[in-house]
mmCIF file of C-alpha atoms in Angstrom:
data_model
loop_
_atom_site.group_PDB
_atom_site.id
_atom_site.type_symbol
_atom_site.label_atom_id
_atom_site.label_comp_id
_atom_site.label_asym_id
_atom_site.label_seq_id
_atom_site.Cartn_x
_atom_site.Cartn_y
_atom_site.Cartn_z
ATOM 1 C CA UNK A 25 0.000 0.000 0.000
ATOM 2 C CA UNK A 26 1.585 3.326 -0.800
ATOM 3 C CA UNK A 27 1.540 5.712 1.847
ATOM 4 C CA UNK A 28 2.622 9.869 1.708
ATOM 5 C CA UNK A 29 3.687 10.881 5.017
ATOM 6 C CA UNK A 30 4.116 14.358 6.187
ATOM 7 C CA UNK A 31 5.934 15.778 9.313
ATOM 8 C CA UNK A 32 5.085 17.616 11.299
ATOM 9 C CA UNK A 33 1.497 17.153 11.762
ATOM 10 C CA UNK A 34 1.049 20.946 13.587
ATOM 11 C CA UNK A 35 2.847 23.945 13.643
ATOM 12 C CA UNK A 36 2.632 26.997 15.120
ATOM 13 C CA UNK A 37 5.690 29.926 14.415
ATOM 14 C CA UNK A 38 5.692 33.306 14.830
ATOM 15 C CA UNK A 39 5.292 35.965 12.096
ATOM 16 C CA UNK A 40 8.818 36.676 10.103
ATOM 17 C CA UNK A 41 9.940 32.973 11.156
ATOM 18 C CA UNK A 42 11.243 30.421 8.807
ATOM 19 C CA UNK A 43 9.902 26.897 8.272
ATOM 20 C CA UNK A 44 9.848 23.593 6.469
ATOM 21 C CA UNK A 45 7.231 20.533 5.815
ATOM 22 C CA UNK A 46 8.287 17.823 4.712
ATOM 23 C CA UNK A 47 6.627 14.740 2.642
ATOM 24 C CA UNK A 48 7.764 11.643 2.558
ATOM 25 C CA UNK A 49 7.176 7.885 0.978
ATOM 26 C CA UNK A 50 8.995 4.524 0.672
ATOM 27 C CA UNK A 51 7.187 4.849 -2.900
ATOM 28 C CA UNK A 52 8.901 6.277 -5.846
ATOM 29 C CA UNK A 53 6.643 9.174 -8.062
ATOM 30 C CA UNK A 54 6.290 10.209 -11.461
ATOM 31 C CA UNK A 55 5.240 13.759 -9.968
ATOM 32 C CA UNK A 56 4.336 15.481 -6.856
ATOM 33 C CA UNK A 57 2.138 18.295 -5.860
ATOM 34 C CA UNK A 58 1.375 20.634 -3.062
ATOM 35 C CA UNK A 59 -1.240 22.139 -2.215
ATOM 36 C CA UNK A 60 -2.835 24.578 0.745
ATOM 37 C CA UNK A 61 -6.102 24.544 2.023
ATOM 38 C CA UNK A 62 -8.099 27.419 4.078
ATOM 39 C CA UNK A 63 -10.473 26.792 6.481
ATOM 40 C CA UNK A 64 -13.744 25.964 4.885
ATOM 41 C CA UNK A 65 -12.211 26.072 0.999
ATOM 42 C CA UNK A 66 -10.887 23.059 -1.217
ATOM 43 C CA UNK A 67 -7.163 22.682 -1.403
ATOM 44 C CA UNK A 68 -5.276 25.061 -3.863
ATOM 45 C CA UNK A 69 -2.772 23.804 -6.186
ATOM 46 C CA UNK A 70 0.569 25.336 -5.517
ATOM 47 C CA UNK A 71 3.164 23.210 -7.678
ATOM 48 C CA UNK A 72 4.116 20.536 -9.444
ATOM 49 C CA UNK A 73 7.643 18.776 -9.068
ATOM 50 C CA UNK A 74 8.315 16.213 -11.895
ATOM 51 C CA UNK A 75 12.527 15.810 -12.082
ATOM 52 C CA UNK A 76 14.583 14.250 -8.916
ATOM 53 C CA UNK A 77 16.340 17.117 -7.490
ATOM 54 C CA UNK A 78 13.996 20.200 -8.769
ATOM 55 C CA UNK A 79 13.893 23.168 -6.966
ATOM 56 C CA UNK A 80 10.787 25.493 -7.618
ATOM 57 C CA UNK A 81 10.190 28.371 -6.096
ATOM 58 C CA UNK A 82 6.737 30.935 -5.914
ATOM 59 C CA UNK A 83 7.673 34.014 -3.937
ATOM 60 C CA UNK A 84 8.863 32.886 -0.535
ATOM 61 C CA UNK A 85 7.987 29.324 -1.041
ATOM 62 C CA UNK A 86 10.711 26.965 -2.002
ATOM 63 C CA UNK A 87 9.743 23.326 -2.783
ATOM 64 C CA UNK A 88 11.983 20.370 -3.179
ATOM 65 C CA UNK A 89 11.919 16.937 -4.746
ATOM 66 C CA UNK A 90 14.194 14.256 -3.700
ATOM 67 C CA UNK A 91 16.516 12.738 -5.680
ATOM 68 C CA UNK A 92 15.057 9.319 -5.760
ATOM 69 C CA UNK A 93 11.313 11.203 -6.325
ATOM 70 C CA UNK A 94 10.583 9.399 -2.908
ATOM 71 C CA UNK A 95 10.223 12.681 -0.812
ATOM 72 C CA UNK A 96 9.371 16.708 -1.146
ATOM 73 C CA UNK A 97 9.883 19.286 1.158
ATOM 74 C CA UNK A 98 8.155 23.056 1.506
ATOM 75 C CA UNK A 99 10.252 26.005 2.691
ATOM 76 C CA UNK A 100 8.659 28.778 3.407
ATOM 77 C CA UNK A 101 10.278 32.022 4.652
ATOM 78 C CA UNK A 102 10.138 35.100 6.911
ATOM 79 C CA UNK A 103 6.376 33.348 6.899
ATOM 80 C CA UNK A 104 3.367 35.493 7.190
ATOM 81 C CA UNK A 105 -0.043 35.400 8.539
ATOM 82 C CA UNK A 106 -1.513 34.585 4.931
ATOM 83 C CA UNK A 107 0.451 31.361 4.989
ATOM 84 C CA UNK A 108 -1.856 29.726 7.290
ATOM 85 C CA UNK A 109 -3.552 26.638 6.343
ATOM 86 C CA UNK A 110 -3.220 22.898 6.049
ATOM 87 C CA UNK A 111 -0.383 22.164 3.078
ATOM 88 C CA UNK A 112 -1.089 18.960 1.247
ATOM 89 C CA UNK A 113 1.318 16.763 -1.120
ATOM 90 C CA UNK A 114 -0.307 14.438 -3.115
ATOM 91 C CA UNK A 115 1.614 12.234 -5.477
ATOM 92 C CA UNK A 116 1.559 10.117 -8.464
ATOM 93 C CA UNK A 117 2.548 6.848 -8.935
ATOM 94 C CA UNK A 118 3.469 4.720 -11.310
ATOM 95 C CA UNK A 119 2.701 1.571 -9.262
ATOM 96 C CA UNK A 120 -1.191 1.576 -9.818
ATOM 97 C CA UNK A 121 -2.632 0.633 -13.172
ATOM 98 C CA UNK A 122 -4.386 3.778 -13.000
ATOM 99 C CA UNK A 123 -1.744 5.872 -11.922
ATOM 100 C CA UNK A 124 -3.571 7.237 -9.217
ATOM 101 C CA UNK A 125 -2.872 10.395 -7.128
ATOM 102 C CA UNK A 126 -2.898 9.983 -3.240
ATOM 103 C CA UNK A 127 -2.529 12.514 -1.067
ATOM 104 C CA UNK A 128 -0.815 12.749 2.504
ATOM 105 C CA UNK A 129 -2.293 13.754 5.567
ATOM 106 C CA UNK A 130 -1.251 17.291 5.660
ATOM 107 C CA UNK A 131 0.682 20.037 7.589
ATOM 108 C CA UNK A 132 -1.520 22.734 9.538
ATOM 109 C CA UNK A 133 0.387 25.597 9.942
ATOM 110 C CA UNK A 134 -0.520 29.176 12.244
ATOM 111 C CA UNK A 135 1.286 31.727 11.715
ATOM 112 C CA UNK A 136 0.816 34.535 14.428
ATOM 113 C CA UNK A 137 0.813 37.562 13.745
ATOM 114 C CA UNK B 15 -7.887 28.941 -15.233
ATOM 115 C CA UNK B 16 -9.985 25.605 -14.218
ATOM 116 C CA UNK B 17 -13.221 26.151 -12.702
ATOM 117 C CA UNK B 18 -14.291 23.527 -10.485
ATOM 118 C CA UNK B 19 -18.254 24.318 -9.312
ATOM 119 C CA UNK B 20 -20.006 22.453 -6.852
ATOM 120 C CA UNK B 21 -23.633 22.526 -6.048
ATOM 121 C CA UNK B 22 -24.005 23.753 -2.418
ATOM 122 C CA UNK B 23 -21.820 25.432 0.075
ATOM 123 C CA UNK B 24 -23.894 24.286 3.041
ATOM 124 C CA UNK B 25 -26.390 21.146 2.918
ATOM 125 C CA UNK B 26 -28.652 19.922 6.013
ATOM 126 C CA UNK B 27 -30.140 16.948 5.128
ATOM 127 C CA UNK B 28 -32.185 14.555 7.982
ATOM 128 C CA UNK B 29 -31.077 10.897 8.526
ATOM 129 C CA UNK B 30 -32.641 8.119 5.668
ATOM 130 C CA UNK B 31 -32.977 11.475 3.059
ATOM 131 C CA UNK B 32 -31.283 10.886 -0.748
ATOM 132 C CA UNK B 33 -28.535 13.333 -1.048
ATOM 133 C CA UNK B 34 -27.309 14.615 -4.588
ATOM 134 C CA UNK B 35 -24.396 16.308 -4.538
ATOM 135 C CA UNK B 36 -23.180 17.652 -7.858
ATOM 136 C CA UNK B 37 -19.999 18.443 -9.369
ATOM 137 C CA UNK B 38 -19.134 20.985 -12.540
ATOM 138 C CA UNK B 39 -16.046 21.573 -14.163
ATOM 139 C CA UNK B 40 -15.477 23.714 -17.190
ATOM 140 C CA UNK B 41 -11.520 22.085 -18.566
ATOM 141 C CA UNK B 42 -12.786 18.905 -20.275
ATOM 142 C CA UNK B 43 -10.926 16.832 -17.855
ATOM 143 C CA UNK B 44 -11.546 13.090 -18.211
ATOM 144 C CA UNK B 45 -10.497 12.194 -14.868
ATOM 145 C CA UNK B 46 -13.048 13.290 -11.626
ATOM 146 C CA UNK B 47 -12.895 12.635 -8.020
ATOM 147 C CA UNK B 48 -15.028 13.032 -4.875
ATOM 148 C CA UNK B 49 -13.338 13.249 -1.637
ATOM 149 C CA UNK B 50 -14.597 13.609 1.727
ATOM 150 C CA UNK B 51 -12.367 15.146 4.650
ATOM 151 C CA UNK B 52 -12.728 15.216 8.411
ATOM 152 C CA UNK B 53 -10.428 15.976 10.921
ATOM 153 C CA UNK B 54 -7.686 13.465 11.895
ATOM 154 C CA UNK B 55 -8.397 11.376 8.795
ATOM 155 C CA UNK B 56 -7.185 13.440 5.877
ATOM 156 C CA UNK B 57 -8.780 13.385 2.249
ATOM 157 C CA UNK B 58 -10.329 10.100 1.734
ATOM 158 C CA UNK B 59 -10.996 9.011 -2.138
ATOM 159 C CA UNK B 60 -15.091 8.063 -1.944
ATOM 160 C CA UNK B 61 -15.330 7.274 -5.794
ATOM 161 C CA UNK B 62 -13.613 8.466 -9.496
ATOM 162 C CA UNK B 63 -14.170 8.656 -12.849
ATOM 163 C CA UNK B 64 -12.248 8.640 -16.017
ATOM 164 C CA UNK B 65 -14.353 9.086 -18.726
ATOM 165 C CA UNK B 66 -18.280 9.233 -19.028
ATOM 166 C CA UNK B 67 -20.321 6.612 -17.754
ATOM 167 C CA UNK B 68 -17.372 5.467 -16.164
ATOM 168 C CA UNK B 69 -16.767 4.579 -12.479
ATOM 169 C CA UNK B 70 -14.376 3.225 -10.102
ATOM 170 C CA UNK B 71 -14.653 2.655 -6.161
ATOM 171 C CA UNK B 72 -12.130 4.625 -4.175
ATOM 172 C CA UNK B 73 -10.948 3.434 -0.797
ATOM 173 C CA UNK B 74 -14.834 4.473 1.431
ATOM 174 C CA UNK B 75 -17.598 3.558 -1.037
ATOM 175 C CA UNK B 76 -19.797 2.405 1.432
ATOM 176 C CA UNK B 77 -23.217 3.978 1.049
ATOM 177 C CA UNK B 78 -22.768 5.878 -1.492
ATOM 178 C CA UNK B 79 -22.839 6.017 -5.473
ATOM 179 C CA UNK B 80 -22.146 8.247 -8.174
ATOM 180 C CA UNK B 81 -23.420 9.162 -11.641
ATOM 181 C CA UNK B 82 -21.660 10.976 -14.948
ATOM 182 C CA UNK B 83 -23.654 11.322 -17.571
ATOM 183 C CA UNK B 84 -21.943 13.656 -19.123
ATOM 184 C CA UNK B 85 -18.029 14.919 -19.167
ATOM 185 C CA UNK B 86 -18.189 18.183 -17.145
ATOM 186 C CA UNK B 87 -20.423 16.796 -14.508
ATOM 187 C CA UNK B 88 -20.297 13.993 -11.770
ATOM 188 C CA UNK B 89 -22.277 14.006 -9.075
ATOM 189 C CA UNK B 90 -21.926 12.061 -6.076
ATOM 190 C CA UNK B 91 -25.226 10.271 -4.716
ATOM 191 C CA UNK B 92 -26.123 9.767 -0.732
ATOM 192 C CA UNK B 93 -28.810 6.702 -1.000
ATOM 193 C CA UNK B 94 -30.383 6.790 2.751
ATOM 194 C CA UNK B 95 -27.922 9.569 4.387
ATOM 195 C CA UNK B 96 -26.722 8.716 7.981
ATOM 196 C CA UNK B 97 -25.334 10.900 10.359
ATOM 197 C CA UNK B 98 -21.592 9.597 9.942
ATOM 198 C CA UNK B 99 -21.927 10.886 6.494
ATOM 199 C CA UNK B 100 -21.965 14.387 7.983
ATOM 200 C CA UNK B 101 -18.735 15.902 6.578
ATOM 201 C CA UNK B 102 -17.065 17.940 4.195
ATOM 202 C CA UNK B 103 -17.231 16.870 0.310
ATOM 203 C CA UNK B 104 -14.938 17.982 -2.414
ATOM 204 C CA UNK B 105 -15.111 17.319 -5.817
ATOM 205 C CA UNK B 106 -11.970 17.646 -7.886
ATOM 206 C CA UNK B 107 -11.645 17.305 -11.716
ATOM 207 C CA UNK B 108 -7.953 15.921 -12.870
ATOM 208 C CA UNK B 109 -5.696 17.038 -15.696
ATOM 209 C CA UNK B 110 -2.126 15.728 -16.183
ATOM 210 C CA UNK B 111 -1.930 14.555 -12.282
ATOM 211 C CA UNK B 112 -3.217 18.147 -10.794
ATOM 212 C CA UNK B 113 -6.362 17.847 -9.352
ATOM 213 C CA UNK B 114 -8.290 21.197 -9.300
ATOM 214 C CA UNK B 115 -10.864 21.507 -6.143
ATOM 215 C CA UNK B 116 -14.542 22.627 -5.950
ATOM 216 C CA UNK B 117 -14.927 24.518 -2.975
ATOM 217 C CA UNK B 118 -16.498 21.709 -0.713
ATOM 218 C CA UNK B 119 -19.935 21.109 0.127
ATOM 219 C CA UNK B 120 -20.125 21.093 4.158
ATOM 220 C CA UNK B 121 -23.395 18.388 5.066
ATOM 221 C CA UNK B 122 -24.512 17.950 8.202
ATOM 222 C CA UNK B 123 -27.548 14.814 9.085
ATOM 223 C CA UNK B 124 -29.439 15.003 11.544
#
């Protein structure tokens, strides 16, 4: 069964702080998203990592893919109030016939003002 | 950008009602997805679709069904709802591996 981890499970930082989420699997994917989600809204697709080793960045997000396309991680910095909200990776795999996204069981970040 | 509609924001529904809950998106995506959420458990897959008229059982099935008739819509289908169906639904239409969310349908039964 393929499995998407993510660590931590809660976090709370001050405003102007720097953090990182990270996602992780003994699977290996074809791709990897993130995503955030606010309070009461559908998740929001942030990015898509494809290549082992790609670095993307939007603004002061930085996201990672591992070189073995096993793992991501989200770096977000001097974070802001905005930022709030559970981050999701979801991944795709080449081990189901169907190639079918799953999704880990997200990061909820605060960030206080 | 991909528009992902869904029927109702809010839904109170009492136990043994049917329960439509529908699903529109405007990108001619093959692939669709209903999800439901609650806290602790994550996004659970309920059912999907990859073309129309076609179905597959996701990992929570159980008591309910879905219908798409059509490409841009697929609406998910409460038979007899029950009160641990109260949750938070999201429909999500799929192109190359990004899944594009509706903005959640929150149903309580009572």
């Amino acid at each position: 069964t393929q499995l998407l981890e993510q660590s931590p499970q809660f976090l709370s930082i001050q405003e102007g702080e720097n953090l990182t989420v990270y996602c992780n699997s003994s699977s290996v994917f074809s791709s990897l998203q993130w995503y955030r989600q606010e309070p009461g809204e559908g998740p929001v697709l942030l990015v898509t990592v494809v290549t082992g080793g790609e670095v993307k960045k939007l603004k002061r997000l930085t996201f990672q893919f591992g070189d073995a396309r096993k793992d991501s991680s989200l770096h977000i910095t001097a974070a802001q109030p905005g930022d709030t909200g559970l981050y999701l990776c979801a991944g795709a795999s080449w081990e189901t016939s169907y190639d079918k996204v799953i999704f880990g069981p997200g990061t909820s970040l605060s960030v206080i003002p | 950008d991909v528009k992902v509609t869904q029927s109702s924001r809010y839904l109170v529904k009492r136990t043994g009602e049917k329960v439509f809950l529908e699903c529109v998106q405007d990108m001619d995506h093959e692939n669709m997805f209903w999800y439901r959420q609650d806290p602790g458990l994550g996004l659970r897959l309920i059912y999907f679709s990859y073309d129309v008229k076609m179905k597959e059982k996701g990992d929570i099935p159980e008591g309910y069904s879905v219908s798409r008739e059509k490409k841009e819509r697929f609406s998910l289908i409460l038979e007899s709802a029950s009160t641990n169906q109260t949750s938070m639904y999201l429909c999500a239409s799929e192109g190359a591996y990004e899944q594009y969310f509706g903005p959640g349908t929150r149903l309580t039964v009572t």
